[in-house]
Coordinates of C-alpha atoms and ligand atoms in Angstrom, one line a residue:
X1 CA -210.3 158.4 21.5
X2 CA -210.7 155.9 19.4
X3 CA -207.1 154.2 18.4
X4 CA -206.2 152.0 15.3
X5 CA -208.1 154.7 12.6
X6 CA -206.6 155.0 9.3
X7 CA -205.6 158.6 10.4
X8 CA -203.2 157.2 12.5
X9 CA -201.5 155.4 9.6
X10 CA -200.9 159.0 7.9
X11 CA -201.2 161.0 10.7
X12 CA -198.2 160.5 12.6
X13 CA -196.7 163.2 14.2
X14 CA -192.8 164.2 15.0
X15 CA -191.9 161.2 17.1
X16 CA -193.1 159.1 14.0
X17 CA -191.0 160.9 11.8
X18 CA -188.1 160.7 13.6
X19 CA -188.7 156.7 14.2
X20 CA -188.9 156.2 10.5
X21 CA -185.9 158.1 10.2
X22 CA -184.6 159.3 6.7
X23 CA -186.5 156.8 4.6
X24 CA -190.0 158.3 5.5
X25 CA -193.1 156.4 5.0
X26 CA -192.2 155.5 1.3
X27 CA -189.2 153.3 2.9
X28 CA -191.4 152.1 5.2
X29 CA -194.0 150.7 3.3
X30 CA -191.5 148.9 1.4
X31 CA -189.7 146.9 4.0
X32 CA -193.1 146.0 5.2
X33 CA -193.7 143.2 3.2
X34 CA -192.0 139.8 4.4
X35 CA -190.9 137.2 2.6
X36 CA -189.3 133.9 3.9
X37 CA -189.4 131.7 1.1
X38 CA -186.7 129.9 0.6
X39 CA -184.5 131.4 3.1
X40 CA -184.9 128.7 6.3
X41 CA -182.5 126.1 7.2
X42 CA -185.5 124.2 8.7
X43 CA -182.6 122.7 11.1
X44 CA -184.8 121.9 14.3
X45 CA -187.1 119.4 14.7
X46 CA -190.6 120.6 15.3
X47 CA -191.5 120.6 19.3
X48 CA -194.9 118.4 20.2
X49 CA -196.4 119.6 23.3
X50 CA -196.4 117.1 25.9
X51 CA -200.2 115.5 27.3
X52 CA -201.1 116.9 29.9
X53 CA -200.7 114.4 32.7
X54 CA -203.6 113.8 34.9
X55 CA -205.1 112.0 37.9
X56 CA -208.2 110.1 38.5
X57 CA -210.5 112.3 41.1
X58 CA -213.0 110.4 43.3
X59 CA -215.8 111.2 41.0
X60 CA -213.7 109.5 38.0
X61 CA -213.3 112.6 36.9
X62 CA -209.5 113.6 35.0
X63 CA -208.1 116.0 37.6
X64 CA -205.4 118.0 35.8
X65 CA -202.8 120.4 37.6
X66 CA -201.7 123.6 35.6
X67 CA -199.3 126.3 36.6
X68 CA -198.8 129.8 34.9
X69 CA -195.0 130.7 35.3
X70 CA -192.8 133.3 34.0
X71 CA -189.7 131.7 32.6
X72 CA -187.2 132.0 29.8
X73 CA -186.9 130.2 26.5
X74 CA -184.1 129.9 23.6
X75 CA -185.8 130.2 20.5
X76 CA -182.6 130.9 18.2
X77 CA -178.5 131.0 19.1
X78 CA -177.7 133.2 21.7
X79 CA -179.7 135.3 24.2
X80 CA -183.0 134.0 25.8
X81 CA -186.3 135.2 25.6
X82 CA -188.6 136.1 28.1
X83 CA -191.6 134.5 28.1
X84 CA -194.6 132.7 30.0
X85 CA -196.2 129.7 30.1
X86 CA -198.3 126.3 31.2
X87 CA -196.1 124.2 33.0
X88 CA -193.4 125.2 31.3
X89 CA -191.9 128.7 29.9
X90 CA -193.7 128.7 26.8
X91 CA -197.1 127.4 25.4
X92 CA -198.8 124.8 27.6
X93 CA -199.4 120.7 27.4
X94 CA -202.0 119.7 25.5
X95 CA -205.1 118.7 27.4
X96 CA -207.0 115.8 26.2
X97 CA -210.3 114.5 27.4
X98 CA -213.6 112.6 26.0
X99 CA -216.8 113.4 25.8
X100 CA -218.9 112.5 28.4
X101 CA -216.2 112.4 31.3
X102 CA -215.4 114.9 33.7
X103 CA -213.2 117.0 34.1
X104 CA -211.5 119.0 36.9
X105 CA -208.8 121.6 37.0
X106 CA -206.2 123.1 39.9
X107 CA -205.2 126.5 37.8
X108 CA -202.5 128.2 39.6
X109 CA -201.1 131.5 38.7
X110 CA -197.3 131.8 39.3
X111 CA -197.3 135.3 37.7
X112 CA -197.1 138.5 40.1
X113 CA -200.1 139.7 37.9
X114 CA -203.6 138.7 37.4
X115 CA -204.6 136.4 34.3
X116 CA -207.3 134.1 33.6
X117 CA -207.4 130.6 31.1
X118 CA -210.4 130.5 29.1
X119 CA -211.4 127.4 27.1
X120 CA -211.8 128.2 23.7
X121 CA -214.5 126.1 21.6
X122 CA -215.9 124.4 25.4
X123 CA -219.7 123.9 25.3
X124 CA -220.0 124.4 29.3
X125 CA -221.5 127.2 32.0
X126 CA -220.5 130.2 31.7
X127 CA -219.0 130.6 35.6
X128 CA -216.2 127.8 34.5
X129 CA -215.5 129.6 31.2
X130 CA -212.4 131.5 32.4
X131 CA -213.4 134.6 30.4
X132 CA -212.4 138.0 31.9
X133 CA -214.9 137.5 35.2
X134 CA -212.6 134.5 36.1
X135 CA -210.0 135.9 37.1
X136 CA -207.3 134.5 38.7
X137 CA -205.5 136.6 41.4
X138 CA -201.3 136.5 41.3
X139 CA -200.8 133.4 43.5
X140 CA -204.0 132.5 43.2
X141 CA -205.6 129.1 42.3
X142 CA -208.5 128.6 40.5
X143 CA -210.5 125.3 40.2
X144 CA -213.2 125.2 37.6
X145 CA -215.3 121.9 36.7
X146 CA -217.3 120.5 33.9
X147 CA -218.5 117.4 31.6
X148 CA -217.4 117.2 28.3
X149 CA -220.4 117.3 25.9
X150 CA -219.9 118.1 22.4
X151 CA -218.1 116.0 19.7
X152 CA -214.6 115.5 19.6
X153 CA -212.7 118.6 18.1
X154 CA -209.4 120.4 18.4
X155 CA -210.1 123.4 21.1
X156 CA -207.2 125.2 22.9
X157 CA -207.2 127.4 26.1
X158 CA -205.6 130.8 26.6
X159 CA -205.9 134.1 29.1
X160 CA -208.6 136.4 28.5
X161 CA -208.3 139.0 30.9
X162 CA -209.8 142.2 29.8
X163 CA -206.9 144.6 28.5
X164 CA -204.5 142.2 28.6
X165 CA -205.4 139.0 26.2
X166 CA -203.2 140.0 23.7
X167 CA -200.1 141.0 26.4
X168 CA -200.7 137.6 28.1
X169 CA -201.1 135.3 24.8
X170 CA -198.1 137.1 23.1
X171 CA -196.0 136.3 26.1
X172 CA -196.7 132.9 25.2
X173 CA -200.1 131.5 27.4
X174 CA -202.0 129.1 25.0
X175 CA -202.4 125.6 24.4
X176 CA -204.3 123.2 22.7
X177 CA -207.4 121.3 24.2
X178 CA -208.4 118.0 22.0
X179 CA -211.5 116.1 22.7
X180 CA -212.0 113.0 22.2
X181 CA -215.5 110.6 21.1
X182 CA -215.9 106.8 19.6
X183 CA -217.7 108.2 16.4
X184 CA -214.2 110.1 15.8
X185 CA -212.0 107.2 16.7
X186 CA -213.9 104.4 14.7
X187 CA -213.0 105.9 11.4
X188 CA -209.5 105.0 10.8
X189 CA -208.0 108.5 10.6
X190 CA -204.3 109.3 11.1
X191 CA -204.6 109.9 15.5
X192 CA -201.1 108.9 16.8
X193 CA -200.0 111.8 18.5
X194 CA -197.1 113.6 17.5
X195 CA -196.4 111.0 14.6
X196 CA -199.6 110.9 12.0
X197 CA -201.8 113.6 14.3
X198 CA -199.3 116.7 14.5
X199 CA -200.6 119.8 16.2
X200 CA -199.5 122.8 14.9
X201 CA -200.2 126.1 17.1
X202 CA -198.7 128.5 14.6
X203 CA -197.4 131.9 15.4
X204 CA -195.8 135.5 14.5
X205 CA -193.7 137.2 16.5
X206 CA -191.7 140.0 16.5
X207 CA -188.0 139.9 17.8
X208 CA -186.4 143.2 19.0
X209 CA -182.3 143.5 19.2
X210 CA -181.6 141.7 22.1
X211 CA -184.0 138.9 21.1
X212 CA -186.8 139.9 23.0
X213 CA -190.3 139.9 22.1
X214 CA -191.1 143.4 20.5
X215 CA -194.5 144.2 22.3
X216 CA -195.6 147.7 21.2
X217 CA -197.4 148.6 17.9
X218 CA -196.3 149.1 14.4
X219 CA -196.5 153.2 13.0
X220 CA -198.9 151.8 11.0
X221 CA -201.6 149.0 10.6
X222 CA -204.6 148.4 12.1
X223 CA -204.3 144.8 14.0
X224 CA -202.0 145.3 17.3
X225 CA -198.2 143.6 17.0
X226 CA -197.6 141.6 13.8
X227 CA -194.5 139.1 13.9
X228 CA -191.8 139.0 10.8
X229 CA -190.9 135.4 12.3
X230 CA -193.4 132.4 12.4
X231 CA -193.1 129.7 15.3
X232 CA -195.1 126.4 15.0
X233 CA -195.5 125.0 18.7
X234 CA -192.5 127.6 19.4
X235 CA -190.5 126.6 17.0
X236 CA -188.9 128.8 14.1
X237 CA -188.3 127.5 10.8
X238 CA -189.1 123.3 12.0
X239 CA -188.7 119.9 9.8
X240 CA -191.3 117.3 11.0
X241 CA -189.9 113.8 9.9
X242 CA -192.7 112.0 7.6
X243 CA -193.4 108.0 8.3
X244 CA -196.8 107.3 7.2
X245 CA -198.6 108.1 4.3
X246 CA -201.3 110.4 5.8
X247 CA -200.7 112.9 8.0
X248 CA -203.3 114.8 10.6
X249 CA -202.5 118.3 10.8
X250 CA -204.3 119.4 14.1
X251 CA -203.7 123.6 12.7
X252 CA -203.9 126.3 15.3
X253 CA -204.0 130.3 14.1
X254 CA -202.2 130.7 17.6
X255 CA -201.5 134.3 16.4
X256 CA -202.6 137.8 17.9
X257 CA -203.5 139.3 14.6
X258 CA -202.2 138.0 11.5
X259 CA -204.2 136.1 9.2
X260 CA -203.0 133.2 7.3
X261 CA -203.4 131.7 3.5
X262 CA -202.0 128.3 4.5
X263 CA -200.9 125.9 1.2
X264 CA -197.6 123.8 0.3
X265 CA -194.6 124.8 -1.8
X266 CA -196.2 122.1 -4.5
X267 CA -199.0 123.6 -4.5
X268 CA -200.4 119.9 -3.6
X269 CA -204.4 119.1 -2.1
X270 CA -205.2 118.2 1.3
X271 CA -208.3 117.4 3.0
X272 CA -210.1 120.0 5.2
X273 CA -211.6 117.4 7.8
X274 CA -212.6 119.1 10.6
X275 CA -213.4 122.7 11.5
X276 CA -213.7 124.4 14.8
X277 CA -216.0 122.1 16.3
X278 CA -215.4 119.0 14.8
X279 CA -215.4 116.8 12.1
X280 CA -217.1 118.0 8.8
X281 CA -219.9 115.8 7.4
X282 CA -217.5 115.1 4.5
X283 CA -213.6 115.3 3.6
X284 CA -213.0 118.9 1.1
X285 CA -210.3 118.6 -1.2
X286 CA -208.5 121.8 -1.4
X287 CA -204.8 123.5 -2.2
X288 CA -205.6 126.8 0.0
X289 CA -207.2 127.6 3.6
X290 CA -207.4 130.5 5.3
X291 CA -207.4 130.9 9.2
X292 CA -208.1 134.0 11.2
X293 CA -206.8 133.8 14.8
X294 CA -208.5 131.8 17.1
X295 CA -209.5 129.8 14.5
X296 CA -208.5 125.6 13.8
X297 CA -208.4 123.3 10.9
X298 CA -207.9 119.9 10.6
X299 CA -206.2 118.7 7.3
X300 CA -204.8 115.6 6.2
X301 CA -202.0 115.7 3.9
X302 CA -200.8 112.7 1.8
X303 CA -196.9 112.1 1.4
X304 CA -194.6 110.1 -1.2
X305 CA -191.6 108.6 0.1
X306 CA -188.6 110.2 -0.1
X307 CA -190.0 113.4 -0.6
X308 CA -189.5 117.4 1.1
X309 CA -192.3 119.6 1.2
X310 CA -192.9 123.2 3.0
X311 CA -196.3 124.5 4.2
X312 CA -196.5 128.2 3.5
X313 CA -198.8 131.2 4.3
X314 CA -199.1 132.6 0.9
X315 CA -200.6 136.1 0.5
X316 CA -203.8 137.2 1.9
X317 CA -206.5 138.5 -0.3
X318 CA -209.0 138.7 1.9
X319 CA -207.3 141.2 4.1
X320 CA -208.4 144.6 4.3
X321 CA -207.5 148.1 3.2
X322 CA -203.8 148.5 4.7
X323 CA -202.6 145.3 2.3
X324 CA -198.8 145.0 3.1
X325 CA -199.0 147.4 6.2
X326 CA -201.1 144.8 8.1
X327 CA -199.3 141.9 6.5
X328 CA -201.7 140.7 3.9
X329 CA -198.7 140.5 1.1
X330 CA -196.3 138.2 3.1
X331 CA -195.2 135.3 2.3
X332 CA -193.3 132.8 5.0
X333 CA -192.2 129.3 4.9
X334 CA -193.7 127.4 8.1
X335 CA -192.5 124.2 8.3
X336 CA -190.5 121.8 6.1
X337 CA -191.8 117.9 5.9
X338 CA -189.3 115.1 4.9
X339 CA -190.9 111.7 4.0
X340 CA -189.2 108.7 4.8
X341 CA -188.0 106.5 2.0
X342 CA -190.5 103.8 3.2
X343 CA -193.9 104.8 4.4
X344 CA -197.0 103.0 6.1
X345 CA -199.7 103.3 4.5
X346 CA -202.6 102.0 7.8
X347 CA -204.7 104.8 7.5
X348 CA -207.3 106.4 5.1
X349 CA -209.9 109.9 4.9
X350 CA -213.0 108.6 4.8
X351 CA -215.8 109.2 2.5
X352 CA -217.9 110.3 5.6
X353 CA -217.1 111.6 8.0
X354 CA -219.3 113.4 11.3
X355 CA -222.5 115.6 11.2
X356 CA -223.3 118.1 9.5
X357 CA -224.5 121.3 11.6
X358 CA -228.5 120.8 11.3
X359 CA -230.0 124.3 12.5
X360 CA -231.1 126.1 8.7
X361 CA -234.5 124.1 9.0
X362 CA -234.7 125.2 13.2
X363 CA -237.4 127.9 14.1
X364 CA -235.9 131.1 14.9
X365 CA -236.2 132.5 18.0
X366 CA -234.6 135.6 17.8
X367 CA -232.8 137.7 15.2
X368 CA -229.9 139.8 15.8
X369 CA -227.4 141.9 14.1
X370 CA -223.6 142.9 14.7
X371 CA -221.7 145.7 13.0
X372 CA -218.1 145.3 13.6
X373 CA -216.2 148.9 13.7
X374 CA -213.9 151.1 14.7
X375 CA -213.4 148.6 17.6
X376 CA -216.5 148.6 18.5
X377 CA -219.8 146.2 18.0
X378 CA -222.9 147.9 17.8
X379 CA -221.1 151.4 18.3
X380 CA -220.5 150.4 21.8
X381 CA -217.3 149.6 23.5
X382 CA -217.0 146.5 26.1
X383 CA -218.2 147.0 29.6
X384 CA -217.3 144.8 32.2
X385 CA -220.9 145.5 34.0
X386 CA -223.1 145.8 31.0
X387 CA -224.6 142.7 29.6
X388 CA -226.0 142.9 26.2
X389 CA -228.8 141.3 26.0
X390 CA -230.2 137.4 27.0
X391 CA -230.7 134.6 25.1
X392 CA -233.3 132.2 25.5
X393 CA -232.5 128.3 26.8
X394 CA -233.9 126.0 24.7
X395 CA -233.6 128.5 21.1
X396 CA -232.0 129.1 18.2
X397 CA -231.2 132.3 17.3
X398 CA -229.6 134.0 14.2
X399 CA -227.1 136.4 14.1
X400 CA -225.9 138.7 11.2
X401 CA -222.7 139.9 11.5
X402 CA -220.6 142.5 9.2
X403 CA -217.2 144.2 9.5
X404 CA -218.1 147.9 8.4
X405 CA -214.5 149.2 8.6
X406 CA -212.5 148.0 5.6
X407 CA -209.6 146.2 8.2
X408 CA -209.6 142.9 9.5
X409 CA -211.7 141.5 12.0
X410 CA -213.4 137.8 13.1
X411 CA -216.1 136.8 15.3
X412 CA -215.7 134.3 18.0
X413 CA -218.7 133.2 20.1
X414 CA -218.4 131.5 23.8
X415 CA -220.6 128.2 24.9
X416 CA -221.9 127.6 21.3
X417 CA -220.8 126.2 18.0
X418 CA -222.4 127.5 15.4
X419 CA -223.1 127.2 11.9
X420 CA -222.9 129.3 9.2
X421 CA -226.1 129.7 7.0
X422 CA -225.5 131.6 4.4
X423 CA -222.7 134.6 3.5
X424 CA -224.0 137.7 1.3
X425 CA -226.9 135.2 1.0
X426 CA -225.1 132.6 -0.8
X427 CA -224.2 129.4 0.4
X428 CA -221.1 129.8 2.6
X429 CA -217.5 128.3 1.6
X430 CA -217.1 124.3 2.2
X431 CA -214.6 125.4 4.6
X432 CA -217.2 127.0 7.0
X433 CA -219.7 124.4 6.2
X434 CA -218.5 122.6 9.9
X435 CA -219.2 123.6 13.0
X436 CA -217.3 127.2 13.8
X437 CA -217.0 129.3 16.6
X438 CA -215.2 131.8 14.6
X439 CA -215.3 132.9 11.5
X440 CA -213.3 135.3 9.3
X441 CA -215.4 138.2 8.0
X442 CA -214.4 139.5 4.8
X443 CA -215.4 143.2 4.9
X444 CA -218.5 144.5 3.6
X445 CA -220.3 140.6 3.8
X446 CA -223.1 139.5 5.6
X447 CA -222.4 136.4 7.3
X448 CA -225.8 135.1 9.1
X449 CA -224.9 132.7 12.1
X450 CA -227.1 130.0 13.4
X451 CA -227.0 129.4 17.2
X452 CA -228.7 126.9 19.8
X453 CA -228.6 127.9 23.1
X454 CA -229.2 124.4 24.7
X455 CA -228.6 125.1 28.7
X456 CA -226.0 126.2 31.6
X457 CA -228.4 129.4 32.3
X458 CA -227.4 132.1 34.7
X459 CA -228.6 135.6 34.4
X460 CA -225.7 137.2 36.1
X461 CA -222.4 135.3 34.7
X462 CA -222.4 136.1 31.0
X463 CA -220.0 134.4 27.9
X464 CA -218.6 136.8 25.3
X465 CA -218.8 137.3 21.8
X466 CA -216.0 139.1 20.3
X467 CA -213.3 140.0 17.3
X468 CA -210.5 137.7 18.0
X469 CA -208.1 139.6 17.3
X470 CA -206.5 140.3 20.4
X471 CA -206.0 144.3 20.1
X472 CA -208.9 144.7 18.4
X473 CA -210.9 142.7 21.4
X474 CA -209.1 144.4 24.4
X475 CA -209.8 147.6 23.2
X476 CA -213.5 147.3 23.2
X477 CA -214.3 144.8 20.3
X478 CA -216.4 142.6 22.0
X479 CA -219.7 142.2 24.3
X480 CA -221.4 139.9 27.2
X481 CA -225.0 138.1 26.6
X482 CA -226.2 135.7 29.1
X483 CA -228.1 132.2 28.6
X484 CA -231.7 132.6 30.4
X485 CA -233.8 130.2 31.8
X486 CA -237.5 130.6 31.6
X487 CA -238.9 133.8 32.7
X488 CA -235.6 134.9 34.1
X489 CA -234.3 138.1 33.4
X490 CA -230.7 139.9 32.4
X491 CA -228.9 140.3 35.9
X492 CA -225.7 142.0 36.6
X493 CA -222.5 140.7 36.3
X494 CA -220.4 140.0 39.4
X495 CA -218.6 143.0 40.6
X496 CA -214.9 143.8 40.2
X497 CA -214.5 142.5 44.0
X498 CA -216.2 138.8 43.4
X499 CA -214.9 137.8 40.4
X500 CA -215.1 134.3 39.8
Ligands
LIG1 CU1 -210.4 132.5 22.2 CU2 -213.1 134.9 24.0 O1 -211.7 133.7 23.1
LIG2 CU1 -213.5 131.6 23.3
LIG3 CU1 -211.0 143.1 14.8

């Protein structure tokens, strides 16, 4: 059966009925639409994640030790909430690393369930990817390797097991993965952590009565659980004191499902810098951004001492047909910053700043195309042991996605960055003119993606390709290809007994 139709939004039966009690749908729709503007105290300071700490391994590589844990957390007065995380009870450290080195990981799972941690945005073989043929047993450890190659960028890591991503991530499993190059660290740009280089993994959730996270799915909407409160690093309604000038905004869409329209309460510009793989060839000077999940931005925002501004998720028009149902009309205050009344002023936004993705003039290997629907790609539904098809090492291929059903989806590619070429045929935004591995697809466009499949081939261990939003993916949105070397041909998958 397939779930999340619009009949389900009207079709409810008695057990809806009685859940909506008296009001009926009409009441319903009404209190669906949030609106947080104004109304936080903004009395806790925002929590950094710690660095990850790390060791030096034989081979100079960084060795890092994670552990996924149960645990509870406080995110308001009174009763705690049960959550997981990495190292900690909710979220994980931030992992840092530079391209070129090495690095090493001891992954252990605390949880009495299986999980996995993929490495969203990594450029690296497919068997160390953590997608859901990693899997790592309850009490298990699991110790993938690689070298960093790709420019620096703002990645982040999270599980991916199959029919439980969104289960595991809303619990609270994710964390930011920043990488590091001299090209990015010669220009001057705001980079002390936690003071002018602020990440921001920003979430909804949903909080039931006795402050625990509500887990099942609206009556109505198309995207899985959407939160009425936002938490930025896991925490609700934060102030971030101000001390320099510029700011780095390292922004996260950390959320299951909802999309955001991020902007300030002044309506004020900031510079889009980077994307989600890395610095864009020049600063865009913009009031609004979107982000879908999965997806990152890095902004820099200039302040005036003295000053208190809010960034705010403003309404949505690029949602999809359920508008305020699926969330598209909210409005939230994020996160309130206060400037001190002195600020340095030691950094600057370049004029220029990395490469610009270079594949439009690339000969085209291969052509494909992606219909997005009804949880489904292609009118097929995720199979563990059915890989999709092989690409070729060495080639660029273009793929043409679309989102035929009229809600909201995204596209999120594993091993590659990619760029966009062209959307309904025109040139693409300047905010997907970076590198991406996902992109937001506005239903009904054509979005035509260019992708180089450089090495790390293996016919049987494949990377994913998927809708990112977390429902939407574990129920079947999403599908395996494989990166061949020459003449070898689409294997099979490891079975359910050797995952690795
Ligand atoms: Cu962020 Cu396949 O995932
Ligand atoms: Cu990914
Ligand atoms: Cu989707």
């Amino acid at each position: 059966m397939k779930r999340r139709t619009v009949l389900k939004v009207f079709g409810w039966g008695a057990g809806g009925a009685v859940a909506l009690g008296g009001g009926g749908f009409g009441a319903y729709y009404l209190s669906a639409k949030q609106d947080t503007v104004g109304k936080l105290a903004f009395d806790t300071a925002l929590s950094v994640p710690p660095l990850a700490p790390s060791q030096r391994g034989a081979s100079g590589a960084q060795v890092f030790t994670l552990g996924i844990q149960p645990g509870e957390t406080r995110f308001k007065d009174g009763k705690a909430t049960r959550t997981w995380g990495v190292n900690g009870t909710y979220l994980g450290p931030t992992i840092r690393a530079r391209r070129g080195e090495r690095v090493e990981f001891a992954v252990r799972n605390g949880l009495d369930e299986a999980t996995s941690l993929h490495w969203h945005g990594m450029h690296l073989p497919a068997m160390m990817d953590g997608g859901p043929h990693q899997t790592i047993s309850a009490g298990g450890t699991w110790e993938p390797w690689w070298t960093i190659d790709q420019p620096a960028a703002t990645l982040w890591y999270h599980p991916h097991l199959h029919g439980s991503t969104a289960d595991h991530t809303y619990r609270g499993l994710a964390g930011l993965f920043i990488l590091d190059d001299e090209q990015t660290e010669a220009l001057n740009l705001p980079s002390e952590y936690g003071v002018d280089d602020i990440p921001m993994i920003v979430q909804d959730r949903a909080f039931d009565g006795d402050q625990q996270f509500v887990q099942r799915e609206p009556l109505a909407g198309s995207l899985g659980v959407i939160g009425d409160e936002i938490l930025v690093n896991g925490t609700i309604g934060p102030y971030v004191d101000v001390t320099t000038r510029l700011v780095r905004l390292r922004l996260l869409n950390g959320s299951n499902a909802r999309l955001y329209h991020f902007g300030f309460s002044d309506d004020r510009r900031f510079s889009l810098i980077a994307t989600d793989g890395g610095l864009l060839a020049a600063p865009w000077e913009t009031d609004r951004l979107y982000l879908s999940p999965g997806e990152r931005a890095e902004i820099v925002v200039a302040f005036e001492p003295g000053e208190r501004v809010e960034m705010r998720a403003y309404p949505a028009e690029h949602g999809g047909v359920l508008g305020r149902l699926d969330g598209f009309h909210d409005r939230f205050d994020i996160c309130q910053f206060r400037s001190a009344a002195s600020l340095s002023n030691d950094t600057t936004v370049p004029a220029v700043l990395g490469v610009a993705p270079d594949l439009v003039d690339e000969v085209v290997a291969q052509e494909r195309s992606f219909v997005l629907a009804s949880n489904q790609i292609n009118g097929r539904p995720m199979a563990m042991d059915r890989i999709d098809f092989g690409v070729r090492e060495g080639t660029v291929e273009v793929w043409e996605v679309t989102n035929d059903n009229g809600y909201l989806h995204n596209f999120h590619v594993h091993d590659v960055q990619f760029q966009v070429l062209t959307v309904d045929g025109g040139e693409p935004d300047p905010s997907l003119r970076g590198w991406k591995d996902t992109v937001l697809l506005v239903q009904g466009r054509r979005y035509r993606l260019a992708l180089r499949f450089r090495d790390h081939t293996d016919p049987n261990r494949p990377y994913m390709y998927h809708c990112h939003l977390l429902a939407h993916e574990d129920d079947g949105m999403m599908g395996q290809f494989v990166v061949l070397g020459e003449g070898e041909q689409v294997g099979n998958p490891p079975s359910r007994h050797q995952h690795q």
